[in-house]
PDB file of C-alpha atoms in Angstrom:
ATOM      1  CA  MET A   3     -88.893 102.029  35.590  1.00 46.00           C
ATOM      2  CA  SER A   4     -90.832  98.943  34.644  1.00 54.00           C
ATOM      3  CA  ARG A   5     -90.791  95.942  32.412  1.00 71.00           C
ATOM      4  CA  MET A   6     -91.926  96.010  28.809  1.00 76.00           C
ATOM      5  CA  ASP A   7     -95.627  95.956  28.071  1.00 84.00           C
ATOM      6  CA  LEU A   8     -97.045  93.477  25.549  1.00 86.00           C
ATOM      7  CA  LYS A   9     -96.781  95.861  22.573  1.00 92.00           C
ATOM      8  CA  GLU A  10     -93.121  96.535  23.339  1.00 93.00           C
ATOM      9  CA  GLU A  11     -92.400  92.841  23.769  1.00 91.00           C
ATOM     10  CA  GLU A  12     -94.013  92.168  20.370  1.00 93.00           C
ATOM     11  CA  ILE A  13     -91.761  94.830  18.803  1.00 95.00           C
ATOM     12  CA  LEU A  14     -88.674  93.183  20.325  1.00 94.00           C
ATOM     13  CA  ARG A  15     -89.751  89.705  19.214  1.00 92.00           C
ATOM     14  CA  GLU A  16     -90.350  90.934  15.646  1.00 93.00           C
ATOM     15  CA  PHE A  17     -86.925  92.604  15.615  1.00 94.00           C
ATOM     16  CA  VAL A  18     -85.212  89.424  16.843  1.00 91.00           C
ATOM     17  CA  LYS A  19     -87.118  87.326  14.285  1.00 90.00           C
ATOM     18  CA  ARG A  20     -85.835  89.523  11.453  1.00 91.00           C
ATOM     19  CA  GLY A  21     -82.237  88.642  12.396  1.00 88.00           C
ATOM     20  CA  ILE A  22     -80.859  92.171  12.046  1.00 89.00           C
ATOM     21  CA  LEU A  23     -78.512  91.509  14.974  1.00 90.00           C
ATOM     22  CA  LYS A  24     -77.045  88.036  15.520  1.00 84.00           C
ATOM     23  CA  GLY A  25     -76.686  87.082  19.159  1.00 85.00           C
ATOM     24  CA  THR A  26     -78.600  86.724  22.389  1.00 86.00           C
ATOM     25  CA  PHE A  27     -81.141  89.193  23.777  1.00 90.00           C
ATOM     26  CA  PHE A  28     -81.751  89.255  27.537  1.00 88.00           C
ATOM     27  CA  MET A  29     -85.124  90.782  28.484  1.00 89.00           C
ATOM     28  CA  ASP A  30     -85.822  92.998  31.495  1.00 89.00           C
ATOM     29  CA  VAL A  31     -82.308  93.297  32.925  1.00 89.00           C
ATOM     30  CA  GLY A  32     -82.221  95.200  36.200  1.00 88.00           C
ATOM     31  CA  ILE A  33     -79.802  98.045  36.757  1.00 90.00           C
ATOM     32  CA  GLY A  34     -79.396  99.989  39.946  1.00 86.00           C
ATOM     33  CA  THR A  35     -77.264 102.015  42.282  1.00 89.00           C
ATOM     34  CA  ASP A  36     -77.766 103.164  45.862  1.00 90.00           C
ATOM     35  CA  ASP A  37     -80.294 105.776  44.760  1.00 93.00           C
ATOM     36  CA  TYR A  38     -81.587 104.588  41.369  1.00 90.00           C
ATOM     37  CA  TRP A  39     -83.291 101.438  40.102  1.00 90.00           C
ATOM     38  CA  GLY A  40     -84.413 100.687  36.569  1.00 91.00           C
ATOM     39  CA  VAL A  41     -85.107  97.822  34.199  1.00 92.00           C
ATOM     40  CA  ILE A  42     -83.450  97.764  30.787  1.00 94.00           C
ATOM     41  CA  ASP A  43     -85.908  96.411  28.206  1.00 94.00           C
ATOM     42  CA  ALA A  44     -83.239  94.279  26.526  1.00 93.00           C
ATOM     43  CA  VAL A  45     -79.506  93.728  26.559  1.00 92.00           C
ATOM     44  CA  PHE A  46     -78.054  92.338  23.327  1.00 92.00           C
ATOM     45  CA  VAL A  47     -74.898  90.227  23.539  1.00 89.00           C
ATOM     46  CA  GLU A  48     -73.007  89.639  20.303  1.00 85.00           C
ATOM     47  CA  ASN A  49     -71.025  86.451  19.708  1.00 69.00           C
ATOM     48  CA  LEU A  50     -72.137  84.552  22.805  1.00 61.00           C
ATOM     49  CA  GLU A  51     -73.059  81.700  20.475  1.00 64.00           C
ATOM     50  CA  PRO A  52     -72.003  82.881  16.982  1.00 56.00           C
ATOM     51  CA  GLU A  53     -73.586  79.970  15.128  1.00 59.00           C
ATOM     52  CA  ALA A  54     -76.938  80.157  16.899  1.00 59.00           C
ATOM     53  CA  GLU A  55     -80.029  81.893  15.616  1.00 62.00           C
ATOM     54  CA  PRO A  56     -80.888  85.140  17.424  1.00 66.00           C
ATOM     55  CA  ARG A  57     -82.842  84.344  20.572  1.00 68.00           C
ATOM     56  CA  ILE A  58     -84.427  85.905  23.632  1.00 73.00           C
ATOM     57  CA  MET A  59     -83.558  84.772  27.147  1.00 72.00           C
ATOM     58  CA  LYS A  60     -85.039  85.712  30.515  1.00 67.00           C
ATOM     59  CA  SER A  61     -83.065  88.088  32.723  1.00 68.00           C
ATOM     60  CA  LYS A  62     -82.274  85.360  35.295  1.00 68.00           C
ATOM     61  CA  TRP A  63     -79.751  83.966  32.792  1.00 72.00           C
ATOM     62  CA  TRP A  64     -78.007  87.325  32.636  1.00 74.00           C
ATOM     63  CA  ARG A  65     -76.514  86.888  36.126  1.00 69.00           C
ATOM     64  CA  LYS A  66     -75.715  83.211  35.592  1.00 68.00           C
ATOM     65  CA  LEU A  67     -73.785  83.842  32.372  1.00 74.00           C
ATOM     66  CA  GLN A  68     -71.794  86.932  33.463  1.00 74.00           C
ATOM     67  CA  ASP A  69     -68.315  85.374  33.350  1.00 72.00           C
ATOM     68  CA  ASP A  70     -68.958  83.714  30.010  1.00 73.00           C
ATOM     69  CA  ILE A  71     -70.383  86.920  28.556  1.00 77.00           C
ATOM     70  CA  LYS A  72     -67.400  88.999  29.702  1.00 75.00           C
ATOM     71  CA  ARG A  73     -64.948  86.480  28.282  1.00 72.00           C
ATOM     72  CA  ARG A  74     -66.596  85.806  24.929  1.00 75.00           C
ATOM     73  CA  THR A  75     -68.546  88.802  23.735  1.00 79.00           C
ATOM     74  CA  LYS A  76     -67.357  91.626  21.523  1.00 76.00           C
ATOM     75  CA  ARG A  77     -70.375  93.881  21.804  1.00 86.00           C
ATOM     76  CA  ILE A  78     -72.997  94.768  24.385  1.00 91.00           C
ATOM     77  CA  LEU A  79     -75.990  96.829  23.319  1.00 95.00           C
ATOM     78  CA  VAL A  80     -78.555  98.165  25.798  1.00 97.00           C
ATOM     79  CA  ILE A  81     -81.943  98.541  24.126  1.00 98.00           C
ATOM     80  CA  GLU A  82     -84.994 100.605  25.019  1.00 97.00           C
ATOM     81  CA  VAL A  83     -88.211  99.532  23.259  1.00 97.00           C
ATOM     82  CA  LYS A  84     -91.047 101.984  22.607  1.00 96.00           C
ATOM     83  CA  GLU A  85     -93.896 102.001  20.128  1.00 96.00           C
ATOM     84  CA  THR A  86     -92.930 105.581  19.203  1.00 97.00           C
ATOM     85  CA  LEU A  87     -89.482 107.121  19.629  1.00 98.00           C
ATOM     86  CA  ASN A  88     -89.849 109.853  22.249  1.00 97.00           C
ATOM     87  CA  TYR A  89     -87.920 111.923  24.788  1.00 94.00           C
ATOM     88  CA  GLU A  90     -88.548 109.354  27.515  1.00 95.00           C
ATOM     89  CA  ALA A  91     -86.885 106.598  25.477  1.00 96.00           C
ATOM     90  CA  LEU A  92     -83.892 108.806  24.699  1.00 97.00           C
ATOM     91  CA  GLY A  93     -83.457 109.789  28.344  1.00 96.00           C
ATOM     92  CA  GLN A  94     -83.809 106.222  29.579  1.00 96.00           C
ATOM     93  CA  ILE A  95     -81.293 104.786  27.142  1.00 98.00           C
ATOM     94  CA  MET A  96     -78.717 107.452  27.966  1.00 96.00           C
ATOM     95  CA  VAL A  97     -79.061 106.675  31.690  1.00 96.00           C
ATOM     96  CA  TYR A  98     -78.749 102.932  31.039  1.00 96.00           C
ATOM     97  CA  ARG A  99     -75.726 103.372  28.749  1.00 96.00           C
ATOM     98  CA  TYR A 100     -73.994 105.472  31.420  1.00 95.00           C
ATOM     99  CA  LEU A 101     -74.779 103.115  34.325  1.00 94.00           C
ATOM    100  CA  PHE A 102     -74.301  99.756  32.614  1.00 92.00           C
ATOM    101  CA  PRO A 103     -70.474  99.668  32.611  1.00 91.00           C
ATOM    102  CA  LYS A 104     -70.386 100.859  36.219  1.00 90.00           C
ATOM    103  CA  VAL A 105     -72.965  98.369  37.511  1.00 88.00           C
ATOM    104  CA  TRP A 106     -72.093  95.309  35.409  1.00 86.00           C
ATOM    105  CA  GLY A 107     -68.357  95.874  34.866  1.00 84.00           C
ATOM    106  CA  PHE A 108     -68.224  95.969  31.081  1.00 84.00           C
ATOM    107  CA  PRO A 109     -65.707  98.481  29.686  1.00 82.00           C
ATOM    108  CA  THR A 110     -67.908  99.750  26.870  1.00 86.00           C
ATOM    109  CA  VAL A 111     -71.516  99.488  25.884  1.00 94.00           C
ATOM    110  CA  ASP A 112     -73.499 100.715  22.902  1.00 97.00           C
ATOM    111  CA  SER A 113     -77.133 101.787  22.971  1.00 98.00           C
ATOM    112  CA  ALA A 114     -80.185 101.582  20.757  1.00 98.00           C
ATOM    113  CA  ILE A 115     -83.860 102.400  20.680  1.00 98.00           C
ATOM    114  CA  LEU A 116     -86.204  99.994  18.959  1.00 98.00           C
ATOM    115  CA  CYS A 117     -89.518 101.459  17.772  1.00 97.00           C
ATOM    116  CA  LYS A 118     -92.303 101.280  15.203  1.00 96.00           C
ATOM    117  CA  LYS A 119     -92.623 105.037  14.631  1.00 96.00           C
ATOM    118  CA  SER A 120     -90.190 107.888  15.032  1.00 95.00           C
ATOM    119  CA  ILE A 121     -89.716 111.606  14.659  1.00 92.00           C
ATOM    120  CA  LYS A 122     -86.960 112.826  12.340  1.00 96.00           C
ATOM    121  CA  THR A 123     -85.629 115.402  14.818  1.00 97.00           C
ATOM    122  CA  LEU A 124     -85.377 112.851  17.629  1.00 97.00           C
ATOM    123  CA  GLU A 125     -83.606 110.410  15.297  1.00 97.00           C
ATOM    124  CA  GLU A 126     -81.059 113.148  14.530  1.00 98.00           C
ATOM    125  CA  ILE A 127     -80.567 113.780  18.251  1.00 97.00           C
ATOM    126  CA  CYS A 128     -80.076 110.049  18.781  1.00 98.00           C
ATOM    127  CA  ARG A 129     -77.425 109.894  16.040  1.00 98.00           C
ATOM    128  CA  ALA A 130     -75.656 112.926  17.522  1.00 98.00           C
ATOM    129  CA  ASN A 131     -75.502 111.054  20.863  1.00 97.00           C
ATOM    130  CA  ASP A 132     -74.398 107.690  19.411  1.00 98.00           C
ATOM    131  CA  VAL A 133     -77.766 106.034  20.018  1.00 98.00           C
ATOM    132  CA  LEU A 134     -78.807 103.668  17.230  1.00 98.00           C
ATOM    133  CA  VAL A 135     -82.452 103.729  16.146  1.00 98.00           C
ATOM    134  CA  PHE A 136     -84.056 100.635  14.654  1.00 98.00           C
ATOM    135  CA  ARG A 137     -87.538 101.073  13.195  1.00 95.00           C
ATOM    136  CA  ILE A 138     -89.616  97.955  12.646  1.00 91.00           C
TER     137      ILE A 138
END
């Protein structure tokens, strides 16, 4: 798994700019076990700084702010960004949602896919699996 390409990063930046979710977005957060390694496109943290405008931070801050995040946040959302919603995005986000609490020690985590285009059937499958879909 790799980091976001420029198109995906533009989609994330546009989403953050619109202010749909208020909080902090950490880009390219690593997640791994003994036999798996991946990079989550973005991790959204709600209420880290409630008064602040939505913002994007580099993944290095993710590790540095762990204790503060665990103490102060109410919601963690792992986000996969794709230009078009597809099976790959759905599979990736389900893996990340499963691994995130185990690797990072958060009790619960929500998941979302951020895209420009989507397919109705895949959106229905996402809803059935508690994966939010945000179209920009």
